[in-house]
mmCIF file of C-alpha atoms in Angstrom:
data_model
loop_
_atom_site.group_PDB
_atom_site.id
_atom_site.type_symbol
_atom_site.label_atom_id
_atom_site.label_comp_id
_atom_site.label_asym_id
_atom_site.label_seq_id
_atom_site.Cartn_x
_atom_site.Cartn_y
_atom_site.Cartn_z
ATOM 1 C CA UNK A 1 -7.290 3.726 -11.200
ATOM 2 C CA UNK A 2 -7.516 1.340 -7.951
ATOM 3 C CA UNK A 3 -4.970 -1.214 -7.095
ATOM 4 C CA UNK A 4 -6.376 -4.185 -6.034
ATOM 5 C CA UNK A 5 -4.943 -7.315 -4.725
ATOM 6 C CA UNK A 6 -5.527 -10.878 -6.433
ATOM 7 C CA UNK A 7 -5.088 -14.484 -4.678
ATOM 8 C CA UNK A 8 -6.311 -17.585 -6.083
ATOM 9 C CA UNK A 9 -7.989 -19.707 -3.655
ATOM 10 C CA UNK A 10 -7.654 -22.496 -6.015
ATOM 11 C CA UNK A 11 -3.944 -22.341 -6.520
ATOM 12 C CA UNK A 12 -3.122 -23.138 -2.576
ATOM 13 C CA UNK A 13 -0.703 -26.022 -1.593
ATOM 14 C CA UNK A 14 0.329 -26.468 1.891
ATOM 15 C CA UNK A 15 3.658 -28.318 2.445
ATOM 16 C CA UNK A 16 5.524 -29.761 5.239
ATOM 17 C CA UNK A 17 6.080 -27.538 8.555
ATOM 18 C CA UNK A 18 2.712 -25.418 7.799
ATOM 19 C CA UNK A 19 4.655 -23.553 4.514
ATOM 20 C CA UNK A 20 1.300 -22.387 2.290
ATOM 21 C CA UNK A 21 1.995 -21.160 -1.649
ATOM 22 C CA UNK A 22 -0.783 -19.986 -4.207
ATOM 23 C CA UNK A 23 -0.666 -17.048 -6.608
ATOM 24 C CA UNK A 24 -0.715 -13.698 -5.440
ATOM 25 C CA UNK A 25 -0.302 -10.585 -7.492
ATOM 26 C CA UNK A 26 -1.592 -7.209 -8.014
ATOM 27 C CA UNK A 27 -3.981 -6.009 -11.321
ATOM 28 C CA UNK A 28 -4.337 -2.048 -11.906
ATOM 29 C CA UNK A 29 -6.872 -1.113 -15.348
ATOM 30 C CA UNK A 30 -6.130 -3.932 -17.644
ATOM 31 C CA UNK A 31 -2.805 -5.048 -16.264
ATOM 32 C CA UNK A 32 -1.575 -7.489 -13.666
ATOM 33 C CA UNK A 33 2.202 -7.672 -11.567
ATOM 34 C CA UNK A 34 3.721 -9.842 -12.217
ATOM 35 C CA UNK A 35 2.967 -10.511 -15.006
ATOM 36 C CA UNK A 36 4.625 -14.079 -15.251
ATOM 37 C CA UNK A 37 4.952 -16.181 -18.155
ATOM 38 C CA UNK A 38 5.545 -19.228 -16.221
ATOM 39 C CA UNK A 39 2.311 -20.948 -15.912
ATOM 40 C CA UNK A 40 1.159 -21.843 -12.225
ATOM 41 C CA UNK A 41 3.866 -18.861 -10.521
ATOM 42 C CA UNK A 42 2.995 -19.778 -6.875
ATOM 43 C CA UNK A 43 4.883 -17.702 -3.908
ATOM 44 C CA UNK A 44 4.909 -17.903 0.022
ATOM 45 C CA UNK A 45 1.351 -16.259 0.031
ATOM 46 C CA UNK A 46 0.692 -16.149 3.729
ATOM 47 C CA UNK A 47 4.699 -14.789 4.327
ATOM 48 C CA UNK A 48 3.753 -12.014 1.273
ATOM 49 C CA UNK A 49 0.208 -10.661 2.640
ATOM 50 C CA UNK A 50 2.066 -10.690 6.336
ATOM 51 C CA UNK A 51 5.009 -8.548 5.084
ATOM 52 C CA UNK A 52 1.936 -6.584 2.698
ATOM 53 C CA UNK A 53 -0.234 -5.642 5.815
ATOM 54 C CA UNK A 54 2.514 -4.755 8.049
ATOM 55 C CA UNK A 55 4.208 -2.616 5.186
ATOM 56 C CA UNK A 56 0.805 -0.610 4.869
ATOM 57 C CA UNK A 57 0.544 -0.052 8.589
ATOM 58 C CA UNK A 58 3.618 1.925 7.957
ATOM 59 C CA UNK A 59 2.784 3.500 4.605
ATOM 60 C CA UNK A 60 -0.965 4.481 6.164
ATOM 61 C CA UNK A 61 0.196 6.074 8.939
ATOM 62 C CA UNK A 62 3.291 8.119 7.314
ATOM 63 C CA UNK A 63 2.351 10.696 4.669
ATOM 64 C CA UNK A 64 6.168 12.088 4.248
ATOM 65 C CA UNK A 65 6.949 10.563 1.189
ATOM 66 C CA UNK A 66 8.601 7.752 2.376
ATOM 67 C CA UNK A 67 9.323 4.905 -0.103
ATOM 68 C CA UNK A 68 7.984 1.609 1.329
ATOM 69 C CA UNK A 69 8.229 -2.036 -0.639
ATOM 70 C CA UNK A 70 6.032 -4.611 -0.971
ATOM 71 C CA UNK A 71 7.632 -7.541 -1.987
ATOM 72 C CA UNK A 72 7.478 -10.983 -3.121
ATOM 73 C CA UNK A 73 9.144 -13.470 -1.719
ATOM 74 C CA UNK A 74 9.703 -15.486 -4.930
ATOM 75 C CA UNK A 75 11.050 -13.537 -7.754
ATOM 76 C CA UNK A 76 12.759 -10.282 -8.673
ATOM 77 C CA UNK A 77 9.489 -8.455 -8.253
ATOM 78 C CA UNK A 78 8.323 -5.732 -5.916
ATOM 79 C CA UNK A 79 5.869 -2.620 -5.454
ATOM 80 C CA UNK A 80 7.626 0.517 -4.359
ATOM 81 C CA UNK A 81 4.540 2.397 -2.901
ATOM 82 C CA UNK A 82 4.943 6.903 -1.209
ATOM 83 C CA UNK A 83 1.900 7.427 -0.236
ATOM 84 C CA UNK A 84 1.288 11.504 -0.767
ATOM 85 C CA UNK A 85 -1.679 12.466 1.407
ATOM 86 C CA UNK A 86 -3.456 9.653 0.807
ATOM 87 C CA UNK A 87 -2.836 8.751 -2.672
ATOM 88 C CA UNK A 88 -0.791 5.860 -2.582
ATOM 89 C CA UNK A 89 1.841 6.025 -5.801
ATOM 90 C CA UNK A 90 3.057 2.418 -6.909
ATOM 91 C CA UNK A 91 5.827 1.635 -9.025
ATOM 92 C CA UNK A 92 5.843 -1.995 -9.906
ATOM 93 C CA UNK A 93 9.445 -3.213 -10.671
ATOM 94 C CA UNK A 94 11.106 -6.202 -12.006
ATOM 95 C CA UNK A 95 14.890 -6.625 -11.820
ATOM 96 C CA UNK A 96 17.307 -9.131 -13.185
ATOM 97 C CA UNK A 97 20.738 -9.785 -11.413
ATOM 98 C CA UNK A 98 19.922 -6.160 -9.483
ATOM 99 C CA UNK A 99 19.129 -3.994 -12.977
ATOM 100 C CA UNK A 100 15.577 -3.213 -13.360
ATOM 101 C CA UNK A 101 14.324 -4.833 -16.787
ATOM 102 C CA UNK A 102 10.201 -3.253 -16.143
ATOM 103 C CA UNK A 103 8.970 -1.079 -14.310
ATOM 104 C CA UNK A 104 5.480 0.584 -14.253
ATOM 105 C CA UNK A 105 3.771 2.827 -12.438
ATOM 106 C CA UNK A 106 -0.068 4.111 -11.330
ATOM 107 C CA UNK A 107 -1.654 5.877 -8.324
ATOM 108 C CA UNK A 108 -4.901 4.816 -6.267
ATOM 109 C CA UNK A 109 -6.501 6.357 -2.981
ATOM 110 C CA UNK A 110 -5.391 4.485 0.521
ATOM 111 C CA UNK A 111 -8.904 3.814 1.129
ATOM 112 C CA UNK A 112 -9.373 1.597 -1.608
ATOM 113 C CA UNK A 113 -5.900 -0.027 -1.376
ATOM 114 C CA UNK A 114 -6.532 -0.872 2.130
ATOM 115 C CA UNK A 115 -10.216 -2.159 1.372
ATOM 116 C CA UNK A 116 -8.641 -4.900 -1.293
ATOM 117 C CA UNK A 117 -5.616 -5.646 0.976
ATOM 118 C CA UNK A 118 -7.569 -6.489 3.583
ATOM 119 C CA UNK A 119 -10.516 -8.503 1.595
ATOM 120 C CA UNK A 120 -8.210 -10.608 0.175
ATOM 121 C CA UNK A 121 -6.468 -11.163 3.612
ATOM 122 C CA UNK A 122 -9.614 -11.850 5.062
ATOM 123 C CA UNK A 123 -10.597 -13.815 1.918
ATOM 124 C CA UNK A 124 -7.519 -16.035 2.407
ATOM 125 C CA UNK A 125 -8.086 -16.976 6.295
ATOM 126 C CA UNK A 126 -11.188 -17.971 5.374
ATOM 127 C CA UNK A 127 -10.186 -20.470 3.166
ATOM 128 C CA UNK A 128 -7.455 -21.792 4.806
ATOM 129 C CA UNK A 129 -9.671 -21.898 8.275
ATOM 130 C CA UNK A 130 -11.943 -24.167 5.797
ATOM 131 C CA UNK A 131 -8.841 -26.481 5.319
ATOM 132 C CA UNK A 132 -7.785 -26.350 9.184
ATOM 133 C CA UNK A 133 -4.378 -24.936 7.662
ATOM 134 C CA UNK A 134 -4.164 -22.551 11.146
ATOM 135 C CA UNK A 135 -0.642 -22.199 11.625
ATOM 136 C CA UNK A 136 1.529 -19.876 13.844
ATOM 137 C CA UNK A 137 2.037 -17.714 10.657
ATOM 138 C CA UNK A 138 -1.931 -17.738 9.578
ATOM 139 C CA UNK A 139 -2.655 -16.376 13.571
ATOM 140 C CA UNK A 140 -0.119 -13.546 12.601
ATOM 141 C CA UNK A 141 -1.833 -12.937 9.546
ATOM 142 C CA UNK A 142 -5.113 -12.564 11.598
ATOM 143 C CA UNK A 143 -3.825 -9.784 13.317
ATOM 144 C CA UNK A 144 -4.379 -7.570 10.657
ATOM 145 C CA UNK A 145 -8.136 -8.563 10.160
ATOM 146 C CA UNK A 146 -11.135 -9.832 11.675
ATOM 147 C CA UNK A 147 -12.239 -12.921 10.167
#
């Protein structure tokens, strides 16, 4: 089962000082993290796929075991991810005040991890080079792909 990540192109707001929200989220077989009952859950998308793509330049490149976390910035969610030669185990947690209220968990290969990480990265500056919303954070986010 893959792990692929989600934006919503639609959802994007840009506020003062360059700050861009929208949804972002991940969807494994016929679920989705977060899942969030609040309708319209935005979060600091460009700050998320950053910390996302420099969190799997770690995780790619370290095959030990090591628990790494992708996060969201807004929320008590994030995506505890080993990767065990090559397949990448996730365990997607919520938490309320610091106890952990759901938590699930699935595998997928690196490969196609990296292949949806990046898309929707690239899918993203694409959009928001559209808009001329190029900010210092959206050339840091460019790093990690070629648009």
């Amino acid at each position: 089962m893959g792990v692929i990540v989600n934006i919503n192109l639609s959802s994007l707001i840009k506020y003062q000082q360059d700050v861009i929200v929208g949804e972002v989220y991940f969807s494994y077989g016929n679920n989705v993290f977060p899942k969030i009952k609040k309708v319209n859950w935005i979060d600091y998308i460009v700050d998320v796929l950053i910390d996302w793509n420099q969190a799997f330049e770690k995780i790619k490149n370290n095959s030990d075991e090591t628990t790494f976390q992708l996060s969201f910035f807004d929320g008590p969610f994030k995506a505890d991810v080993v990767n065990k030669n090559g397949l990448l185990k996730f365990q997607f947690v919520q938490t309320k005040q610091g106890t952990i209220i759901s938590m699930t968990e699935c595998e997928c290969d690196l490969i196609e991890f990296e292949k949806s990480l990046k898309a929707a990265t690239k899918e993203l500056l694409i959009e928001l080079e559209k808009r001329n919303w190029i900010s210092k954070h959206t050339e840091e986010l460019s790093h990690y792909i070629t648009v």
